[in-house]
PDB file of C-alpha atoms and ligand atoms in Angstrom:
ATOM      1  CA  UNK A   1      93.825  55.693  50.465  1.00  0.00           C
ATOM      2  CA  UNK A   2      93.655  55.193  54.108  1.00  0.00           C
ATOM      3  CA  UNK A   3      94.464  57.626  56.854  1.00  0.00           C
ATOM      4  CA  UNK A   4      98.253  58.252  58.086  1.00  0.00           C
ATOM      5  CA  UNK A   5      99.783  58.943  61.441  1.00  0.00           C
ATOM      6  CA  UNK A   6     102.496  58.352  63.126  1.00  0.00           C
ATOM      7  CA  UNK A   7     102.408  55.533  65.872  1.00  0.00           C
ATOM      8  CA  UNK A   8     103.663  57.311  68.863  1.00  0.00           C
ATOM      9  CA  UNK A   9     100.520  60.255  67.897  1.00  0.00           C
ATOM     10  CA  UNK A  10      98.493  57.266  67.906  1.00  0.00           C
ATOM     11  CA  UNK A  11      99.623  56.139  71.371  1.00  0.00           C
ATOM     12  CA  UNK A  12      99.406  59.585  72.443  1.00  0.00           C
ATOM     13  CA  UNK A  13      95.844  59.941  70.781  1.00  0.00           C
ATOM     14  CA  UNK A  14      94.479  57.305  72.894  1.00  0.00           C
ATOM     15  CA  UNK A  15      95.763  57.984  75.942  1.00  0.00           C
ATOM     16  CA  UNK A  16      99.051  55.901  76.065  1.00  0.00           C
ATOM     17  CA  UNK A  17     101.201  58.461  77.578  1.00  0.00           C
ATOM     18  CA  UNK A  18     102.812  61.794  76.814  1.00  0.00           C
ATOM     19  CA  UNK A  19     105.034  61.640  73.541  1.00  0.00           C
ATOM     20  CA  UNK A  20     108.318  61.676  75.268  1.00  0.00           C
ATOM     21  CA  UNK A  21     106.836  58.312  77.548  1.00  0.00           C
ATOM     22  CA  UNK A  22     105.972  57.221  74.021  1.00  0.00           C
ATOM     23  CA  UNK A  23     108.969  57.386  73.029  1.00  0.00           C
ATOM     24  CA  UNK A  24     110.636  56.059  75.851  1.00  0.00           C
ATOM     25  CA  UNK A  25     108.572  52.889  75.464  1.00  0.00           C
ATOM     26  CA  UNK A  26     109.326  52.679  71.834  1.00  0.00           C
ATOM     27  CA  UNK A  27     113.413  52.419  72.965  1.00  0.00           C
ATOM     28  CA  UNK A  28     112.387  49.689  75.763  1.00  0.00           C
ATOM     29  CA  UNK A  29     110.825  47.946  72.948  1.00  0.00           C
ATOM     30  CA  UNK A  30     107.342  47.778  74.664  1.00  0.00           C
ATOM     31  CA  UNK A  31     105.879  49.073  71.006  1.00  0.00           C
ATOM     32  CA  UNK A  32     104.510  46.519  68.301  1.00  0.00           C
ATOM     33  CA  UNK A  33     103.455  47.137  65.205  1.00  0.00           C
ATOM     34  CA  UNK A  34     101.865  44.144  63.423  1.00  0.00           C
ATOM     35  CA  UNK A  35     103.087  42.142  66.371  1.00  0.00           C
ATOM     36  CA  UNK A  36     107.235  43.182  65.778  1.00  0.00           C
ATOM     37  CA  UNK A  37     109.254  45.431  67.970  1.00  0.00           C
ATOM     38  CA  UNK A  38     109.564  49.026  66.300  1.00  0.00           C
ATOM     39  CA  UNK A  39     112.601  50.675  66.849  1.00  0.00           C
ATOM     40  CA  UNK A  40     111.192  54.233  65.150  1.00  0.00           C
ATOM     41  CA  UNK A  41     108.479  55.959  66.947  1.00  0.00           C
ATOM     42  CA  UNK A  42     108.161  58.502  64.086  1.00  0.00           C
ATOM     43  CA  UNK A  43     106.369  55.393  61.459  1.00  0.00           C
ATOM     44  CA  UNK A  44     103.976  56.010  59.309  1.00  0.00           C
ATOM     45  CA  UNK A  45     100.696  53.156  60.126  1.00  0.00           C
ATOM     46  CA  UNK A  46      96.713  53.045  58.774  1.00  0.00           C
ATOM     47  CA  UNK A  47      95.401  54.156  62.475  1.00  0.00           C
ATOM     48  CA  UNK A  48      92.180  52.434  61.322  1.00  0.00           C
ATOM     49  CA  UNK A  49      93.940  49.158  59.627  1.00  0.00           C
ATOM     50  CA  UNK A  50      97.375  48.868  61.997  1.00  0.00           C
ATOM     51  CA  UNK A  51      97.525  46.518  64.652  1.00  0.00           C
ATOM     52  CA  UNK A  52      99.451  48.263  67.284  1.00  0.00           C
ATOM     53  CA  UNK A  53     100.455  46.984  70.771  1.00  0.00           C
ATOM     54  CA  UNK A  54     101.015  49.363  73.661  1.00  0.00           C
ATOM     55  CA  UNK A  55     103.162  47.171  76.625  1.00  0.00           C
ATOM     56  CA  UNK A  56     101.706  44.025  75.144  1.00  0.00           C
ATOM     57  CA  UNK A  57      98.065  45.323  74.841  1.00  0.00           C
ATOM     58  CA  UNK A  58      96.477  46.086  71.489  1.00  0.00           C
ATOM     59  CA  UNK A  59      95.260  49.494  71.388  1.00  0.00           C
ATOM     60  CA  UNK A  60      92.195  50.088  69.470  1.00  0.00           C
ATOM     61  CA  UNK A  61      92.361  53.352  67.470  1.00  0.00           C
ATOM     62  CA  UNK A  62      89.152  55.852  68.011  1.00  0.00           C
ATOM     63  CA  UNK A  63      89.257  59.310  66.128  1.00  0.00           C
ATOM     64  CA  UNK A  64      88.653  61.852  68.965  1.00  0.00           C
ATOM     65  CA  UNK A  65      88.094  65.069  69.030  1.00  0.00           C
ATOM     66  CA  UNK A  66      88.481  67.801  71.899  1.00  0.00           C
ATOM     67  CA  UNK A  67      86.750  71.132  70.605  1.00  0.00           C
ATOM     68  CA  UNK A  68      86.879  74.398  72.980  1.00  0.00           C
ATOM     69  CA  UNK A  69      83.652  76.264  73.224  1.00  0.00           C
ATOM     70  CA  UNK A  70      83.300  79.753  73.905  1.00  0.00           C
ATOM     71  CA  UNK A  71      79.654  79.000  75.061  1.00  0.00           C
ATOM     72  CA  UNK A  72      76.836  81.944  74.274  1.00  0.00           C
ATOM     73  CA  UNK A  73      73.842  82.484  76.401  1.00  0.00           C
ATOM     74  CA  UNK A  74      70.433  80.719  75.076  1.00  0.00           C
ATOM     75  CA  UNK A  75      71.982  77.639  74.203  1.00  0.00           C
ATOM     76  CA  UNK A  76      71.674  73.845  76.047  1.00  0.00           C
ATOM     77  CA  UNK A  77      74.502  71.952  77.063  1.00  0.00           C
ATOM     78  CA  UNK A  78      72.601  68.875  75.780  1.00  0.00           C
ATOM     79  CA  UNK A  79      73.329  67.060  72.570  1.00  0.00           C
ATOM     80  CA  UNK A  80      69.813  67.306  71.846  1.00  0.00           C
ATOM     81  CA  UNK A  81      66.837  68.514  72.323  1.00  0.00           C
ATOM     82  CA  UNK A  82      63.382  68.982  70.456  1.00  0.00           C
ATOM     83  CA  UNK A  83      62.657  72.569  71.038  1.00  0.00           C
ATOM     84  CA  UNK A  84      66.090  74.348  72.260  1.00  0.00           C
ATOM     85  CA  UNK A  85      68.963  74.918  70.419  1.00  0.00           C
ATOM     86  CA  UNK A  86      71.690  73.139  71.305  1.00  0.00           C
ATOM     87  CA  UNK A  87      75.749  73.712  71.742  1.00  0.00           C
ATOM     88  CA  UNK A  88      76.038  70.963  69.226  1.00  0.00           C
ATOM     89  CA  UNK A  89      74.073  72.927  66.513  1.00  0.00           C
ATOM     90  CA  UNK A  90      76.887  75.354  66.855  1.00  0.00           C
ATOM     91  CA  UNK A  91      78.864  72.849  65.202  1.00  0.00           C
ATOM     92  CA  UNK A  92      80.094  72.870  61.485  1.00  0.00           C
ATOM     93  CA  UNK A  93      78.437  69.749  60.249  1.00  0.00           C
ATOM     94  CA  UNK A  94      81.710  67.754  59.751  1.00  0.00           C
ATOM     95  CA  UNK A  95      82.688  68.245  63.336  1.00  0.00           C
ATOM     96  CA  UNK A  96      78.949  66.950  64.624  1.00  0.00           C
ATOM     97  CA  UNK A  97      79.732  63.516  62.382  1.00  0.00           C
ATOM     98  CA  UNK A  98      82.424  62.662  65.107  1.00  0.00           C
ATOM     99  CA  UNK A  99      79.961  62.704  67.562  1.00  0.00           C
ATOM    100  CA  UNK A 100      81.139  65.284  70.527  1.00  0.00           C
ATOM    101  CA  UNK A 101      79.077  66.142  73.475  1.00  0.00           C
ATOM    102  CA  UNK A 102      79.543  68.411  75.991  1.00  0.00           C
ATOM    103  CA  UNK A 103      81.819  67.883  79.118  1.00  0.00           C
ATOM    104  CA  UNK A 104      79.276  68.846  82.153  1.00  0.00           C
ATOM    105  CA  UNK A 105      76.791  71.428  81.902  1.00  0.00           C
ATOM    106  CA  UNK A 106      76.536  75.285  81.656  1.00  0.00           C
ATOM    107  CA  UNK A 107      72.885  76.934  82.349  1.00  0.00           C
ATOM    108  CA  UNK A 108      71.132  78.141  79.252  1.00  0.00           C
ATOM    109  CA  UNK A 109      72.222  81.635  80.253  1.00  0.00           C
ATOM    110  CA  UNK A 110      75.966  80.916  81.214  1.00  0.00           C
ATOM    111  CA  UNK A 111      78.334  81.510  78.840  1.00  0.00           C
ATOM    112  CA  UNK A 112      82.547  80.636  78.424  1.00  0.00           C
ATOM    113  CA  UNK A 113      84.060  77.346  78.367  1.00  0.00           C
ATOM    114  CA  UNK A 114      82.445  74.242  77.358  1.00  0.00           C
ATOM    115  CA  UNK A 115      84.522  71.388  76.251  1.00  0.00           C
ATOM    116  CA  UNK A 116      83.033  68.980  73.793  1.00  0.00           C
ATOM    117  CA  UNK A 117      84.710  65.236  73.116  1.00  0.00           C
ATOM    118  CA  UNK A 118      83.672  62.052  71.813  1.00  0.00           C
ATOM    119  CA  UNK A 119      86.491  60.934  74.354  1.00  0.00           C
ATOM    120  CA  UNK A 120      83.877  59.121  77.362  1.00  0.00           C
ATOM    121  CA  UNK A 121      86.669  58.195  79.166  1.00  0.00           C
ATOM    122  CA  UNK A 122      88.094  61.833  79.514  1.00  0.00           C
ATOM    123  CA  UNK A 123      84.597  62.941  79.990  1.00  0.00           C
ATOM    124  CA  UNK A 124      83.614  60.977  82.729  1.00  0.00           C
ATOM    125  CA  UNK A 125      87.291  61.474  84.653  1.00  0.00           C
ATOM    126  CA  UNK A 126      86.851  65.112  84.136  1.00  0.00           C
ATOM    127  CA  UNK A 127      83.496  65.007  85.821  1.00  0.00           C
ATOM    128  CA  UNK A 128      83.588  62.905  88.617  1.00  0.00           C
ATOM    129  CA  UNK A 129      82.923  63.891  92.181  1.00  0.00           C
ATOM    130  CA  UNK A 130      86.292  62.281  93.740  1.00  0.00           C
ATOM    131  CA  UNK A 131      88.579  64.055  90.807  1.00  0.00           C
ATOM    132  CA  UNK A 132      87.296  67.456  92.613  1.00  0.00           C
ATOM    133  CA  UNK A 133      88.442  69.265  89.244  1.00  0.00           C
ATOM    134  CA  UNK A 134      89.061  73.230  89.836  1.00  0.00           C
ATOM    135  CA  UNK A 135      86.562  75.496  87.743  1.00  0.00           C
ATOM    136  CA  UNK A 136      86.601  78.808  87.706  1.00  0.00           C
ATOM    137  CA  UNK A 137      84.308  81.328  87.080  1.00  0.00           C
ATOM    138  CA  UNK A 138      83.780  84.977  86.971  1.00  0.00           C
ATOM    139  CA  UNK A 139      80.602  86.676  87.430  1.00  0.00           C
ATOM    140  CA  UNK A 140      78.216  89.750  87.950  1.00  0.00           C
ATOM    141  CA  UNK A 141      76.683  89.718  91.765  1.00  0.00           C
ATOM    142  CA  UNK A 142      73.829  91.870  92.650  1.00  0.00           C
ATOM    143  CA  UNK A 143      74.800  93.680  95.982  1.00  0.00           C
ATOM    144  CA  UNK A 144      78.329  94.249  97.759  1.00  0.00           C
ATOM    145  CA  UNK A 145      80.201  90.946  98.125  1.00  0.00           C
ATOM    146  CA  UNK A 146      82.477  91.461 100.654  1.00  0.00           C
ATOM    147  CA  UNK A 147      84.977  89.767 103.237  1.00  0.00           C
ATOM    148  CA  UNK A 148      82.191  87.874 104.943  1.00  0.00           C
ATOM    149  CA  UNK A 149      81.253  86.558 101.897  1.00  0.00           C
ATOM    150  CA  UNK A 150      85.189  85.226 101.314  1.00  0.00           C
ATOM    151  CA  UNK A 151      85.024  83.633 104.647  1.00  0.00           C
ATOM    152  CA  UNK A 152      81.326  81.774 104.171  1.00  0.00           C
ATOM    153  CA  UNK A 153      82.859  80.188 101.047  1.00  0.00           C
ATOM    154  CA  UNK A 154      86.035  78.968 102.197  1.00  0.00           C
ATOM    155  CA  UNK A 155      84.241  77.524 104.669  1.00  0.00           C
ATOM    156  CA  UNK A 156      81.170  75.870 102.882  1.00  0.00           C
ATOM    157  CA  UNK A 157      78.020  77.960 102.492  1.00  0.00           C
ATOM    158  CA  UNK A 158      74.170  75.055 103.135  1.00  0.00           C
ATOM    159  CA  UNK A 159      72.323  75.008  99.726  1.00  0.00           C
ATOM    160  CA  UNK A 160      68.779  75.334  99.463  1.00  0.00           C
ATOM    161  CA  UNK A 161      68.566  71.452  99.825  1.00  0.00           C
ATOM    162  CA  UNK A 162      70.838  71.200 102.972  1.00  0.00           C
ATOM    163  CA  UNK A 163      73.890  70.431 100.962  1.00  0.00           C
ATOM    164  CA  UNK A 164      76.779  72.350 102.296  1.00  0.00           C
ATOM    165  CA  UNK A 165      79.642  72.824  99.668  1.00  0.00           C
ATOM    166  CA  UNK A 166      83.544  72.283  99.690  1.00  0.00           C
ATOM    167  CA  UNK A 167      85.409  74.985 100.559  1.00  0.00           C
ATOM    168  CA  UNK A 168      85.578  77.701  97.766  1.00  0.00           C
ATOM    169  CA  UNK A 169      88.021  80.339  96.306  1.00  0.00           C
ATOM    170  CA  UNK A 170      86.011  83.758  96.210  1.00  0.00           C
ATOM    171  CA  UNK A 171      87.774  86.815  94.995  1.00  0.00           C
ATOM    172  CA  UNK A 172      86.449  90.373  94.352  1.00  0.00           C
ATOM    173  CA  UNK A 173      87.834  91.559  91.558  1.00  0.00           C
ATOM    174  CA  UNK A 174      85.857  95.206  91.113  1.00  0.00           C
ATOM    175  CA  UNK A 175      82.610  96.843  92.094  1.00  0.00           C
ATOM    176  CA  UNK A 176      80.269  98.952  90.401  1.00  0.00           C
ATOM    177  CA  UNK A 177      77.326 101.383  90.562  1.00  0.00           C
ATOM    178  CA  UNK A 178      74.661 100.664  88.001  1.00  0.00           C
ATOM    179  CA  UNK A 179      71.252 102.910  88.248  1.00  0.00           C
ATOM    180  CA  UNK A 180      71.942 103.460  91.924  1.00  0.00           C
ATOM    181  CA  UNK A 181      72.807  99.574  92.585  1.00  0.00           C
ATOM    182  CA  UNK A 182      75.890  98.172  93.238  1.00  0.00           C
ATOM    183  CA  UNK A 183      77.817  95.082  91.392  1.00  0.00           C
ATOM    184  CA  UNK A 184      80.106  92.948  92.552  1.00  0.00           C
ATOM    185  CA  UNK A 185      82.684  91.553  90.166  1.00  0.00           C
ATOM    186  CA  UNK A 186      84.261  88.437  91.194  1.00  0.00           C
ATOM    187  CA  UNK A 187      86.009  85.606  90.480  1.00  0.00           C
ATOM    188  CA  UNK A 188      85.478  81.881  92.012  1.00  0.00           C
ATOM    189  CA  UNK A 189      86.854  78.893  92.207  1.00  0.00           C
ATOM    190  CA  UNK A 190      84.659  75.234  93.108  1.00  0.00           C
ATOM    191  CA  UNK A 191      85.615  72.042  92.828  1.00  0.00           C
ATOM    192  CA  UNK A 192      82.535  70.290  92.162  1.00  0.00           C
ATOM    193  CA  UNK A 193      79.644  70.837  89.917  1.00  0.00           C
ATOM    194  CA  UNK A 194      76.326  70.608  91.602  1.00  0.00           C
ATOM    195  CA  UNK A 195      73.336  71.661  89.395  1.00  0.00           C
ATOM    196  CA  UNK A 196      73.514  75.545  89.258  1.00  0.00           C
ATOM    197  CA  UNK A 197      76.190  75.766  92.410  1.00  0.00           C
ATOM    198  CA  UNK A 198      77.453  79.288  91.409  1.00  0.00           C
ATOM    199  CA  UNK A 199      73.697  80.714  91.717  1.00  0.00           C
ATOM    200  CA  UNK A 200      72.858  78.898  94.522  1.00  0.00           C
ATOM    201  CA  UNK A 201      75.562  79.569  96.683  1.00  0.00           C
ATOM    202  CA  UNK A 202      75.306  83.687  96.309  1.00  0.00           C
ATOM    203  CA  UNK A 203      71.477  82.939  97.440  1.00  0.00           C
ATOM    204  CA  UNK A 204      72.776  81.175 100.141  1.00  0.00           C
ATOM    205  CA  UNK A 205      74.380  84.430 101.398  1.00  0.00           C
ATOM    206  CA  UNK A 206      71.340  86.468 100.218  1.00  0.00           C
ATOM    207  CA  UNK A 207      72.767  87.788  96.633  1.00  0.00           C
ATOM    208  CA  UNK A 208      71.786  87.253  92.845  1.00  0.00           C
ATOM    209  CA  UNK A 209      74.206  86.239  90.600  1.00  0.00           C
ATOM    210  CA  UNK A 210      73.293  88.401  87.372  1.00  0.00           C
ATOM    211  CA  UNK A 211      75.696  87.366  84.543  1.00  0.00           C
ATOM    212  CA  UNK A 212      77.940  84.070  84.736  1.00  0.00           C
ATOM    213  CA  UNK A 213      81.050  83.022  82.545  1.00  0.00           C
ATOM    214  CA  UNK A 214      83.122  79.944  83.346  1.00  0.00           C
ATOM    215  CA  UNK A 215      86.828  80.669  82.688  1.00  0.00           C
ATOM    216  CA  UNK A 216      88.713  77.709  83.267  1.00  0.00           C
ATOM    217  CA  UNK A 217      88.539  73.894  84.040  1.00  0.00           C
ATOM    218  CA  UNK A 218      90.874  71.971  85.222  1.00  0.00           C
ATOM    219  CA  UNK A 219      93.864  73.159  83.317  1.00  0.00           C
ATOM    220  CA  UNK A 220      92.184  74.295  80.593  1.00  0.00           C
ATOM    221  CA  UNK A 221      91.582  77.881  80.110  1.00  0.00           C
ATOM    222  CA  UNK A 222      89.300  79.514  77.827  1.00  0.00           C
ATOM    223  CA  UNK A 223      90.796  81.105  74.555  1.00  0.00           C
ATOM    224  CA  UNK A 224      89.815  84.897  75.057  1.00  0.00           C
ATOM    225  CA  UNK A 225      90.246  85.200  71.841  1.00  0.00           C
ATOM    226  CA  UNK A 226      87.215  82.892  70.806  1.00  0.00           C
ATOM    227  CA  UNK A 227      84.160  85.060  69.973  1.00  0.00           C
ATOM    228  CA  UNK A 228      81.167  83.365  72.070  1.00  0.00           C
ATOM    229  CA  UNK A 229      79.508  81.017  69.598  1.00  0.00           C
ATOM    230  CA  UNK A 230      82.894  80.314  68.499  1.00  0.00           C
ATOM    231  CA  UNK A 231      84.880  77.251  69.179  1.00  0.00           C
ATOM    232  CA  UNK A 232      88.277  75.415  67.878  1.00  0.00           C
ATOM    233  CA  UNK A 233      90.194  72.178  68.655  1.00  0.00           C
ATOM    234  CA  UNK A 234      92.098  71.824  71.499  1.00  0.00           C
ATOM    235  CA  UNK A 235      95.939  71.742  70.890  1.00  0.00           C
ATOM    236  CA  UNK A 236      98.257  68.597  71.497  1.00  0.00           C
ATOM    237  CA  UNK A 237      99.547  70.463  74.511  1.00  0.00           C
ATOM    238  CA  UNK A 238      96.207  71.342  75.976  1.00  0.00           C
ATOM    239  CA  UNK A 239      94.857  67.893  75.320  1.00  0.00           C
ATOM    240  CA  UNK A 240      98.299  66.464  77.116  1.00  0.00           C
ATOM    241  CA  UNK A 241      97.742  68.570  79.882  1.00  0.00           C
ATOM    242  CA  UNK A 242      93.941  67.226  80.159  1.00  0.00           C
ATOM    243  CA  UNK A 243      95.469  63.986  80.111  1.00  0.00           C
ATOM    244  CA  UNK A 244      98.383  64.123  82.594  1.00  0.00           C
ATOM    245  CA  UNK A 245      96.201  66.409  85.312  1.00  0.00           C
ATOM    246  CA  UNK A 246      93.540  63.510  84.865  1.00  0.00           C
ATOM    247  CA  UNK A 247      96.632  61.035  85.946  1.00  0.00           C
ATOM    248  CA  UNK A 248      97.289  63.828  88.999  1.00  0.00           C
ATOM    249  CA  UNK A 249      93.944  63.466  90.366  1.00  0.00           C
ATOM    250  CA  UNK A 250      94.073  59.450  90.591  1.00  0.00           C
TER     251      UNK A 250
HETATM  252  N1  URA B 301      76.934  77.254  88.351  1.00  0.00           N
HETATM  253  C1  URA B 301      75.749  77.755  87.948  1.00  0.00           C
HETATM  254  O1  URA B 301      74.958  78.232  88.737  1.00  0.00           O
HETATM  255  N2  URA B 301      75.483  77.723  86.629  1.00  0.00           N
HETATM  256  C2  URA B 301      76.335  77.250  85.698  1.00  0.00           C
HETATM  257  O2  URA B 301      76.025  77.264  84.516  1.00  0.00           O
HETATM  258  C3  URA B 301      77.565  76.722  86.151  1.00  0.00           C
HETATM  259  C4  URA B 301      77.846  76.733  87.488  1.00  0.00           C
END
C-alpha cells in the first residue's frame, strides 16, 4: 500500500504555507487534486502518486525530515568523512536513508544545537549571509569579561583576518573562580556564522573561549531535555516557525 497524508500536510510539508493559509486556499479553490477543485483540505492522497496543484502549480512531494541535535564534543558537522566521526553516524540507520545533513557547522569541540534536513532549500535560507539569522550561544571565557567587552561587541570587534563583525549581543551571565582563575559565563548573540566567530572574537579582545554550546537559531531553541548525542524530529510547530521566520527575513 502506498503512503497516506492529508493534502493540506502535504502543502504544508513542502513549504506551501502555514495550515490555516492552506486552508484558506483550499476555500478560494486554489487547491487541485488530480487537476479538480477540492473543497476538503482534510483528504486523504498517495503523497508519492497524487498530482496536487498549489495556486495552479504542481507541487512535487519530497519526504523531509528536520531532526534536532543536541550536538556532543568530538564529532564533525560533515556528512562524511574518512577518519572522524561524524554527526550523521549519530543517526539511527533509518533516519540516515533520508539523507539529512547538517544546517551550518559546529567545531569538533562545540556542542548544542545542530539541525539536520534533507530540506536544501531551508538549509541554504537558514544560512545565508543577507538572512542575518540570530544564534545564540553560551559559553565558558577564560578571564573577566566585563562591560568593555559588552561595548567592543555591540560595536564590531576586527578578526584576525581584518574582518570586523556585526554588532553582537554579549551578556554575562555568572563568574567563577577555578584553581585561582577566573571564568566568565556568558551568553551571545551573532548574526552571522564566520568560521569559528565565537573563538575568534574573545581573542580579539585578548580572552579564550574554553567550553562552547550553541543554544538557539533562529527560532529554534534547543530541547534541554535532549541528552548530547541525542536528537529527535522537529515538531510541526517548530518546523512552521522555521518556515514563516524564513518568510520574515525576505
Ligand atoms: N563559533 C565558534 O567559534 N565555533 C563554533 O562551533 C560556532 C561558532
Amino acid at each position: 500500500m502506498g503512503k497516506r497524508i492529508r493534502v493540506d500536510k502535504l502543502l504544508a510539508h513542502m513549504g506551501c504555507g502555514t495550515r490555516s493559509e492552506i486552508k484558506r486556499a483550499v476555500k478560494l479553490g486554489k487547491v487541485t487534486v488530480e487537476g479538480k477543485i477540492i473543497k476538503d483540505s482534510g483528504i486523504i492522497v498517495d503523497p508519492d502518486h497524487a498530482i496536487v496543484s498549489f495556486e495552479g502549480v504542481p507541487v512535487v512531494y519530497r519526504d523531509t525530515v528536520y531532526f534536532m541535535l543536541n550536538k556532543p564534543q568530538g564529532v564533525i558537522s560533515a556528512t562524511e568523512d574518512g577518519r572522524e566521526r561524524t554527526v550523521i553516524d549519530l543517526l539511527h540507520a533509518d533516519d540516515r536513508l533520508r539523507e539529512p545533513f547538517p544546517v551550518g557547522r559546529l567545531d569538533k569541540d562545540t556542542v548544542g544545537l545542530l539541525l539536520l534536513t534533507n530540506d536544501g532549500q531551508l538549509a541554504h535560507e537558514l544560512l545565508s549571509p543577507r538572512k542575518h539569522v540570530a544564534k545564540t550561544y553560551e559559553a565558558t571565557v577564560q578571564g573577566n569579561v566585563g562591560e568593555e567587552d559588552i561595548d567592543q561587541f555591540k560595536l564590531g570587534v576586527t578578526l584576525d583576518d581584518g574582518y570586523v563583525t556585526l554588532p553582537a549581543d554579549l551578556q554575562i551571565i555568572d563568574r567563577e573562580q577555578r584553581d585561582n582563575e577566573m571564568f566568565s559565563l556568558i551568553s551571545l548573540t551573532i548574526t552571522e556564522g564566520k568560521f569559528h566567530q565565537v573563538k575568534r572574537m574573545f581573542e580579539a579582545v585578548g580572552k579564550k573561549v574554553v567550553y562552547l554550546k550553541r543554544v538557539s537559531m533562529g527560532p529554534l531553541k534547543l530541547d534541554e531535555t535532549l541528552p548530547e548525542g541525542s536528537y529527535r524530529e522537529l515538531t510541526e510547530d517548530e518546523v512552521e516557525q522555521l518556515r514563516l521566520h524564513r518568510r520574515a527575513a525576505e
